[in-house]
């Protein structure tokens, strides 16, 4: 495991926080040179310095700029994401569009930018941070669930096109992970479900799972690192759940 990614160049979007930051550390620990791509420049730079990688300060909402991009990474982790919680009838259309832009259109544009280099090397690993919400729905998350279901489709098409060129594409599908994204939605979940914040974990986030705890970012990162390795060459077009049994229902 130690040097399983020696010589590989990786790019992790949303790499400055949560699952992305754990993934940056996991890939770097296995020998990869990692680009931390994030809108939070200070945090991206600090983490890049920590792991001997580099930072790319990028706002992935700026899809115009991504259209002419060319990437020379061997491993692309599409991870940047946000959340909005609201019933459909109140859901701000601007927020809906922004979530689809960041979590579906930007991954498409980054895959598009990375494939020529991967095809030329006959090697590539694309890992898309989907969610249990790429496979199951929850109320009040129309944009997020739509974007993640779309990402599942994009990942499978990439797998079919990339197979002949040594490129795999897979989704990782965690349940609730202990990150700032989850911490910041507790208040909104309490409001929309009409329960106290102290009950959100037990009554909303962990009801469907068999293992009653949050996923740790490092657990997700270790799966991403394995999918990035040579060992996972026959794994493509797949969606690997890490949801404590939620989707077994
Ligand atoms: N936390 C969970 O419970 C959970 C569960 C399943 C899937 N996921 C998915 O995992 C991914 C990471 O989530 P997380 O919980 O680690 O989130 P997080 O909020 O901890 O980190 C997200 C990162 O994305 C960056 N980002 C946001 N908007 C950006 C933009 N426009 N351009 C560039 N970077 C931007 C942020 O600066 C931040 O560093 C997301 O795609 C999320 O949907 C999270």
mmCIF file of C-alpha atoms and ligand atoms in Angstrom:
data_model
loop_
_atom_site.group_PDB
_atom_site.id
_atom_site.type_symbol
_atom_site.label_atom_id
_atom_site.label_comp_id
_atom_site.label_asym_id
_atom_site.label_seq_id
_atom_site.Cartn_x
_atom_site.Cartn_y
_atom_site.Cartn_z
ATOM 1 C CA UNK A 1 0.000 0.000 0.000
ATOM 2 C CA UNK A 2 2.802 2.430 0.981
ATOM 3 C CA UNK A 3 3.986 3.310 -2.522
ATOM 4 C CA UNK A 4 1.021 2.069 -4.535
ATOM 5 C CA UNK A 5 0.595 5.477 -6.218
ATOM 6 C CA UNK A 6 4.270 6.327 -6.750
ATOM 7 C CA UNK A 7 4.729 8.460 -9.859
ATOM 8 C CA UNK A 8 1.031 9.253 -10.190
ATOM 9 C CA UNK A 9 -0.307 12.789 -10.454
ATOM 10 C CA UNK A 10 -3.646 13.369 -8.740
ATOM 11 C CA UNK A 11 -6.093 16.249 -8.615
ATOM 12 C CA UNK A 12 -8.725 16.480 -5.880
ATOM 13 C CA UNK A 13 -11.464 19.108 -6.147
ATOM 14 C CA UNK A 14 -12.758 20.467 -2.872
ATOM 15 C CA UNK A 15 -9.472 19.130 -1.548
ATOM 16 C CA UNK A 16 -9.121 21.672 1.250
ATOM 17 C CA UNK A 17 -11.769 20.274 3.626
ATOM 18 C CA UNK A 18 -13.547 17.159 4.837
ATOM 19 C CA UNK A 19 -13.462 14.111 2.556
ATOM 20 C CA UNK A 20 -11.341 15.961 -0.003
ATOM 21 C CA UNK A 21 -8.633 16.812 2.526
ATOM 22 C CA UNK A 22 -8.567 13.231 3.849
ATOM 23 C CA UNK A 23 -8.286 12.035 0.239
ATOM 24 C CA UNK A 24 -5.398 14.398 -0.487
ATOM 25 C CA UNK A 25 -3.550 12.994 2.540
ATOM 26 C CA UNK A 26 -4.325 9.371 1.628
ATOM 27 C CA UNK A 27 -3.160 9.739 -1.985
ATOM 28 C CA UNK A 28 -0.014 11.634 -0.963
ATOM 29 C CA UNK A 29 0.775 9.007 1.702
ATOM 30 C CA UNK A 30 0.766 6.371 -1.055
ATOM 31 C CA UNK A 31 3.258 8.334 -3.165
ATOM 32 C CA UNK A 32 1.094 10.465 -5.472
ATOM 33 C CA UNK A 33 1.840 14.120 -6.246
ATOM 34 C CA UNK A 34 -1.424 15.844 -5.421
ATOM 35 C CA UNK A 35 -2.994 19.086 -6.628
ATOM 36 C CA UNK A 36 -5.399 20.488 -4.035
ATOM 37 C CA UNK A 37 -8.070 22.275 -6.102
ATOM 38 C CA UNK A 38 -10.345 24.471 -4.014
ATOM 39 C CA UNK A 39 -12.000 27.870 -3.906
ATOM 40 C CA UNK A 40 -10.521 28.280 -0.399
ATOM 41 C CA UNK A 41 -7.010 29.260 -1.470
ATOM 42 C CA UNK A 42 -5.503 29.598 2.011
ATOM 43 C CA UNK A 43 -6.666 26.157 3.139
ATOM 44 C CA UNK A 44 -5.664 24.559 -0.183
ATOM 45 C CA UNK A 45 -2.177 26.059 0.036
ATOM 46 C CA UNK A 46 -1.710 24.987 3.661
ATOM 47 C CA UNK A 47 -2.659 21.389 2.872
ATOM 48 C CA UNK A 48 -0.571 21.325 -0.313
ATOM 49 C CA UNK A 49 2.444 22.484 1.718
ATOM 50 C CA UNK A 50 1.737 19.783 4.310
ATOM 51 C CA UNK A 51 1.746 16.948 1.755
ATOM 52 C CA UNK A 52 4.352 18.295 -0.664
ATOM 53 C CA UNK A 53 1.775 18.903 -3.376
ATOM 54 C CA UNK A 54 0.506 22.058 -5.046
ATOM 55 C CA UNK A 55 -2.588 24.213 -4.721
ATOM 56 C CA UNK A 56 -4.957 25.289 -7.479
ATOM 57 C CA UNK A 57 -7.219 28.123 -6.363
ATOM 58 C CA UNK A 58 -10.264 27.594 -8.566
ATOM 59 C CA UNK A 59 -13.926 28.491 -8.393
ATOM 60 C CA UNK A 60 -15.656 25.565 -10.067
ATOM 61 C CA UNK A 61 -18.790 27.649 -10.591
ATOM 62 C CA UNK A 62 -16.808 29.370 -13.355
ATOM 63 C CA UNK A 63 -17.601 26.739 -15.956
ATOM 64 C CA UNK A 64 -16.661 29.037 -18.857
ATOM 65 C CA UNK A 65 -13.036 28.893 -17.696
ATOM 66 C CA UNK A 66 -13.164 25.081 -17.444
ATOM 67 C CA UNK A 67 -14.213 24.658 -21.081
ATOM 68 C CA UNK A 68 -10.754 25.418 -22.478
ATOM 69 C CA UNK A 69 -8.858 23.602 -19.742
ATOM 70 C CA UNK A 70 -6.341 20.812 -20.279
ATOM 71 C CA UNK A 71 -5.382 18.640 -17.270
ATOM 72 C CA UNK A 72 -2.403 16.302 -17.043
ATOM 73 C CA UNK A 73 -3.418 14.273 -14.002
ATOM 74 C CA UNK A 74 -3.546 10.454 -13.802
ATOM 75 C CA UNK A 75 -6.116 10.453 -10.992
ATOM 76 C CA UNK A 76 -9.052 12.873 -10.925
ATOM 77 C CA UNK A 77 -11.240 13.012 -7.825
ATOM 78 C CA UNK A 78 -14.433 15.005 -8.384
ATOM 79 C CA UNK A 79 -15.292 15.838 -4.809
ATOM 80 C CA UNK A 80 -16.274 19.522 -4.379
ATOM 81 C CA UNK A 81 -19.870 19.827 -3.250
ATOM 82 C CA UNK A 82 -22.394 21.907 -1.356
ATOM 83 C CA UNK A 83 -25.838 21.285 0.110
ATOM 84 C CA UNK A 84 -29.171 23.147 0.311
ATOM 85 C CA UNK A 85 -32.144 21.846 2.277
ATOM 86 C CA UNK A 86 -35.626 23.062 1.426
ATOM 87 C CA UNK A 87 -38.979 21.726 0.193
ATOM 88 C CA UNK A 88 -39.249 21.879 -3.619
ATOM 89 C CA UNK A 89 -41.947 24.540 -3.586
ATOM 90 C CA UNK A 90 -39.610 26.897 -1.699
ATOM 91 C CA UNK A 91 -36.345 25.773 -3.315
ATOM 92 C CA UNK A 92 -34.500 28.761 -4.774
ATOM 93 C CA UNK A 93 -34.043 28.048 -8.522
ATOM 94 C CA UNK A 94 -30.697 29.830 -8.395
ATOM 95 C CA UNK A 95 -29.482 27.380 -5.730
ATOM 96 C CA UNK A 96 -30.788 24.442 -7.786
ATOM 97 C CA UNK A 97 -28.828 25.592 -10.822
ATOM 98 C CA UNK A 98 -25.666 26.257 -8.782
ATOM 99 C CA UNK A 99 -25.692 22.764 -7.301
ATOM 100 C CA UNK A 100 -26.050 21.190 -10.728
ATOM 101 C CA UNK A 101 -23.265 23.407 -12.055
ATOM 102 C CA UNK A 102 -20.791 22.589 -9.286
ATOM 103 C CA UNK A 103 -21.638 18.934 -8.778
ATOM 104 C CA UNK A 104 -22.473 17.729 -12.310
ATOM 105 C CA UNK A 105 -21.376 20.185 -14.997
ATOM 106 C CA UNK A 106 -17.960 20.928 -13.444
ATOM 107 C CA UNK A 107 -17.125 17.197 -13.073
ATOM 108 C CA UNK A 108 -18.087 16.723 -16.756
ATOM 109 C CA UNK A 109 -15.786 19.575 -17.798
ATOM 110 C CA UNK A 110 -12.896 18.302 -15.647
ATOM 111 C CA UNK A 111 -13.259 14.742 -16.968
ATOM 112 C CA UNK A 112 -13.359 16.204 -20.485
ATOM 113 C CA UNK A 113 -10.161 18.130 -19.749
ATOM 114 C CA UNK A 114 -8.362 15.135 -18.216
ATOM 115 C CA UNK A 115 -9.193 12.319 -20.647
ATOM 116 C CA UNK A 116 -6.812 13.264 -23.502
ATOM 117 C CA UNK A 117 -3.758 12.973 -21.186
ATOM 118 C CA UNK A 118 -5.121 9.765 -19.638
ATOM 119 C CA UNK A 119 -5.860 8.222 -23.047
ATOM 120 C CA UNK A 120 -2.356 9.158 -24.273
ATOM 121 C CA UNK A 121 -0.847 7.316 -21.250
ATOM 122 C CA UNK A 122 -3.299 4.440 -21.440
ATOM 123 C CA UNK A 123 -3.983 4.944 -17.730
ATOM 124 C CA UNK A 124 -6.466 6.975 -15.751
ATOM 125 C CA UNK A 125 -8.557 6.827 -12.617
ATOM 126 C CA UNK A 126 -11.655 8.966 -12.236
ATOM 127 C CA UNK A 127 -13.349 8.827 -8.857
ATOM 128 C CA UNK A 128 -16.572 10.718 -8.388
ATOM 129 C CA UNK A 129 -17.681 11.545 -4.848
ATOM 130 C CA UNK A 130 -21.312 10.650 -5.154
ATOM 131 C CA UNK A 131 -23.334 9.750 -2.080
ATOM 132 C CA UNK A 132 -25.966 7.370 -0.845
ATOM 133 C CA UNK A 133 -28.061 10.169 -2.357
ATOM 134 C CA UNK A 134 -26.768 9.131 -5.788
ATOM 135 C CA UNK A 135 -28.728 5.903 -5.270
ATOM 136 C CA UNK A 136 -31.509 6.859 -2.847
ATOM 137 C CA UNK A 137 -33.578 9.990 -2.319
ATOM 138 C CA UNK A 138 -34.362 11.978 0.807
ATOM 139 C CA UNK A 139 -36.946 14.741 1.087
ATOM 140 C CA UNK A 140 -35.874 18.409 0.886
ATOM 141 C CA UNK A 141 -32.691 17.677 -1.106
ATOM 142 C CA UNK A 142 -34.018 17.955 -4.665
ATOM 143 C CA UNK A 143 -30.942 19.613 -6.169
ATOM 144 C CA UNK A 144 -28.386 17.484 -4.332
ATOM 145 C CA UNK A 145 -30.139 14.187 -5.104
ATOM 146 C CA UNK A 146 -30.610 15.215 -8.749
ATOM 147 C CA UNK A 147 -26.953 16.215 -9.128
ATOM 148 C CA UNK A 148 -25.692 13.000 -7.518
ATOM 149 C CA UNK A 149 -27.992 10.796 -9.629
ATOM 150 C CA UNK A 150 -26.687 12.660 -12.681
ATOM 151 C CA UNK A 151 -23.099 12.127 -11.562
ATOM 152 C CA UNK A 152 -23.779 8.374 -11.408
ATOM 153 C CA UNK A 153 -24.774 8.483 -15.087
ATOM 154 C CA UNK A 154 -21.768 10.581 -16.080
ATOM 155 C CA UNK A 155 -19.457 8.173 -14.245
ATOM 156 C CA UNK A 156 -20.895 5.144 -16.057
ATOM 157 C CA UNK A 157 -20.622 6.755 -19.499
ATOM 158 C CA UNK A 158 -17.005 7.700 -18.700
ATOM 159 C CA UNK A 159 -16.360 4.080 -17.731
ATOM 160 C CA UNK A 160 -17.740 2.789 -21.036
ATOM 161 C CA UNK A 161 -15.760 5.257 -23.147
ATOM 162 C CA UNK A 162 -12.551 4.946 -21.105
ATOM 163 C CA UNK A 163 -12.213 1.173 -20.829
ATOM 164 C CA UNK A 164 -10.327 0.757 -24.107
ATOM 165 C CA UNK A 165 -7.854 3.443 -22.990
ATOM 166 C CA UNK A 166 -6.957 2.112 -19.532
ATOM 167 C CA UNK A 167 -9.240 4.613 -17.832
ATOM 168 C CA UNK A 168 -11.629 3.560 -15.079
ATOM 169 C CA UNK A 169 -14.443 5.666 -13.623
ATOM 170 C CA UNK A 170 -16.252 4.904 -10.409
ATOM 171 C CA UNK A 171 -18.486 6.478 -7.806
ATOM 172 C CA UNK A 172 -18.015 6.365 -4.050
ATOM 173 C CA UNK A 173 -21.288 6.535 -2.114
ATOM 174 C CA UNK A 174 -20.965 7.408 1.555
ATOM 175 C CA UNK A 175 -23.757 7.896 4.050
ATOM 176 C CA UNK A 176 -23.356 10.851 6.436
ATOM 177 C CA UNK A 177 -19.658 11.655 6.930
ATOM 178 C CA UNK A 178 -18.224 13.690 9.823
ATOM 179 C CA UNK A 179 -17.336 16.894 7.870
ATOM 180 C CA UNK A 180 -18.180 20.621 7.927
ATOM 181 C CA UNK A 181 -20.802 19.970 5.201
ATOM 182 C CA UNK A 182 -22.779 17.750 7.567
ATOM 183 C CA UNK A 183 -22.180 19.884 10.669
ATOM 184 C CA UNK A 184 -23.558 22.913 8.835
ATOM 185 C CA UNK A 185 -26.812 21.194 7.828
ATOM 186 C CA UNK A 186 -27.913 20.154 11.318
ATOM 187 C CA UNK A 187 -29.734 23.431 11.965
ATOM 188 C CA UNK A 188 -31.492 23.358 8.558
ATOM 189 C CA UNK A 189 -32.545 19.710 9.036
ATOM 190 C CA UNK A 190 -33.967 20.531 12.473
ATOM 191 C CA UNK A 191 -35.960 23.421 11.026
ATOM 192 C CA UNK A 192 -37.376 21.629 8.010
ATOM 193 C CA UNK A 193 -38.276 18.471 9.987
ATOM 194 C CA UNK A 194 -39.576 20.427 13.010
ATOM 195 C CA UNK A 195 -37.328 18.706 15.585
ATOM 196 C CA UNK A 196 -34.602 19.947 17.971
ATOM 197 C CA UNK A 197 -31.034 20.051 16.626
ATOM 198 C CA UNK A 198 -29.996 17.500 19.245
ATOM 199 C CA UNK A 199 -32.272 14.896 17.595
ATOM 200 C CA UNK A 200 -31.093 15.355 13.989
ATOM 201 C CA UNK A 201 -28.328 12.755 14.159
ATOM 202 C CA UNK A 202 -30.478 9.949 15.561
ATOM 203 C CA UNK A 203 -33.813 10.806 13.890
ATOM 204 C CA UNK A 204 -32.673 11.935 10.421
ATOM 205 C CA UNK A 205 -29.089 11.057 9.631
ATOM 206 C CA UNK A 206 -28.730 7.584 11.142
ATOM 207 C CA UNK A 207 -32.257 6.161 10.830
ATOM 208 C CA UNK A 208 -31.629 4.155 7.654
ATOM 209 C CA UNK A 209 -28.134 2.870 8.476
ATOM 210 C CA UNK A 210 -27.507 -0.398 10.267
ATOM 211 C CA UNK A 211 -24.201 0.839 11.726
ATOM 212 C CA UNK A 212 -25.303 3.802 13.846
ATOM 213 C CA UNK A 213 -22.433 6.234 13.504
ATOM 214 C CA UNK A 214 -21.114 8.817 11.077
ATOM 215 C CA UNK A 215 -18.583 7.689 8.457
ATOM 216 C CA UNK A 216 -15.092 9.125 9.066
ATOM 217 C CA UNK A 217 -13.489 11.049 6.161
ATOM 218 C CA UNK A 218 -10.408 8.792 6.370
ATOM 219 C CA UNK A 219 -12.580 5.728 5.703
ATOM 220 C CA UNK A 220 -13.881 7.277 2.479
ATOM 221 C CA UNK A 221 -10.367 8.383 1.518
ATOM 222 C CA UNK A 222 -8.981 4.857 1.862
ATOM 223 C CA UNK A 223 -11.586 3.583 -0.606
ATOM 224 C CA UNK A 224 -10.741 6.397 -3.036
ATOM 225 C CA UNK A 225 -7.055 5.508 -2.721
ATOM 226 C CA UNK A 226 -7.735 1.849 -3.481
ATOM 227 C CA UNK A 227 -9.871 2.749 -6.514
ATOM 228 C CA UNK A 228 -6.926 4.903 -7.679
ATOM 229 C CA UNK A 229 -4.471 2.009 -7.524
ATOM 230 C CA UNK A 230 -3.384 -0.555 -10.119
ATOM 231 C CA UNK A 231 -5.204 -3.221 -8.074
ATOM 232 C CA UNK A 232 -8.568 -1.711 -9.062
ATOM 233 C CA UNK A 233 -8.004 -1.953 -12.825
ATOM 234 C CA UNK A 234 -11.042 -4.199 -13.351
ATOM 235 C CA UNK A 235 -13.336 -2.015 -11.263
ATOM 236 C CA UNK A 236 -15.176 0.454 -13.466
ATOM 237 C CA UNK A 237 -18.675 1.806 -13.884
ATOM 238 C CA UNK A 238 -19.265 0.800 -10.271
ATOM 239 C CA UNK A 239 -20.742 2.596 -7.293
ATOM 240 C CA UNK A 240 -19.195 1.594 -3.980
ATOM 241 C CA UNK A 241 -21.427 2.297 -1.022
ATOM 242 C CA UNK A 242 -19.959 3.126 2.393
ATOM 243 C CA UNK A 243 -23.227 3.860 4.134
ATOM 244 C CA UNK A 244 -23.395 1.541 7.133
ATOM 245 C CA UNK A 245 -26.024 -0.553 5.348
ATOM 246 C CA UNK A 246 -28.460 2.248 4.414
ATOM 247 C CA UNK A 247 -28.808 1.080 0.795
ATOM 248 C CA UNK A 248 -29.256 -2.558 1.804
ATOM 249 C CA UNK A 249 -32.911 -1.609 2.370
HETATM 250 N N1 LIG B 1 -20.270 14.846 4.358
HETATM 251 C C1 LIG B 1 -21.124 13.902 3.983
HETATM 252 O O1 LIG B 1 -21.914 13.402 4.767
HETATM 253 C C2 LIG B 1 -21.155 13.425 2.562
HETATM 254 C C3 LIG B 1 -21.862 12.258 2.292
HETATM 255 C C4 LIG B 1 -21.898 11.787 0.997
HETATM 256 C C5 LIG B 1 -21.248 12.485 0.002
HETATM 257 N N2 LIG B 1 -20.570 13.627 0.292
HETATM 258 C C6 LIG B 1 -19.919 14.330 -0.802
HETATM 259 O O2 LIG B 1 -18.532 14.424 -0.556
HETATM 260 C C7 LIG B 1 -18.036 15.609 -1.140
HETATM 261 C C8 LIG B 1 -17.234 16.391 -0.111
HETATM 262 O O3 LIG B 1 -18.071 16.740 0.969
HETATM 263 P P1 LIG B 1 -17.521 17.204 2.388
HETATM 264 O O4 LIG B 1 -18.522 16.782 3.375
HETATM 265 O O5 LIG B 1 -16.109 16.788 2.555
HETATM 266 O O6 LIG B 1 -17.652 18.810 2.226
HETATM 267 P P2 LIG B 1 -16.851 20.034 2.866
HETATM 268 O O7 LIG B 1 -17.831 21.135 2.965
HETATM 269 O O8 LIG B 1 -16.092 19.606 4.087
HETATM 270 O O9 LIG B 1 -15.762 20.364 1.739
HETATM 271 C C9 LIG B 1 -16.142 20.790 0.456
HETATM 272 C C10 LIG B 1 -14.988 21.531 -0.171
HETATM 273 O O10 LIG B 1 -15.418 21.973 -1.480
HETATM 274 C C11 LIG B 1 -14.954 23.277 -1.668
HETATM 275 N N3 LIG B 1 -15.802 23.998 -2.626
HETATM 276 C C12 LIG B 1 -17.086 24.399 -2.452
HETATM 277 N N4 LIG B 1 -17.500 25.117 -3.502
HETATM 278 C C13 LIG B 1 -16.451 25.156 -4.380
HETATM 279 C C14 LIG B 1 -16.261 25.770 -5.633
HETATM 280 N N5 LIG B 1 -17.205 26.510 -6.209
HETATM 281 N N6 LIG B 1 -15.073 25.602 -6.270
HETATM 282 C C15 LIG B 1 -14.086 24.889 -5.678
HETATM 283 N N7 LIG B 1 -14.203 24.308 -4.469
HETATM 284 C C16 LIG B 1 -15.373 24.431 -3.826
HETATM 285 C C17 LIG B 1 -15.016 23.922 -0.287
HETATM 286 O O11 LIG B 1 -14.192 25.083 -0.198
HETATM 287 C C18 LIG B 1 -14.567 22.785 0.606
HETATM 288 O O12 LIG B 1 -13.163 22.813 0.792
HETATM 289 C C19 LIG B 1 -19.245 16.380 -1.701
HETATM 290 O O13 LIG B 1 -19.372 16.124 -3.079
HETATM 291 C C20 LIG B 1 -20.401 15.764 -0.932
HETATM 292 O O14 LIG B 1 -21.598 15.854 -1.650
HETATM 293 C C21 LIG B 1 -20.501 14.119 1.565
#
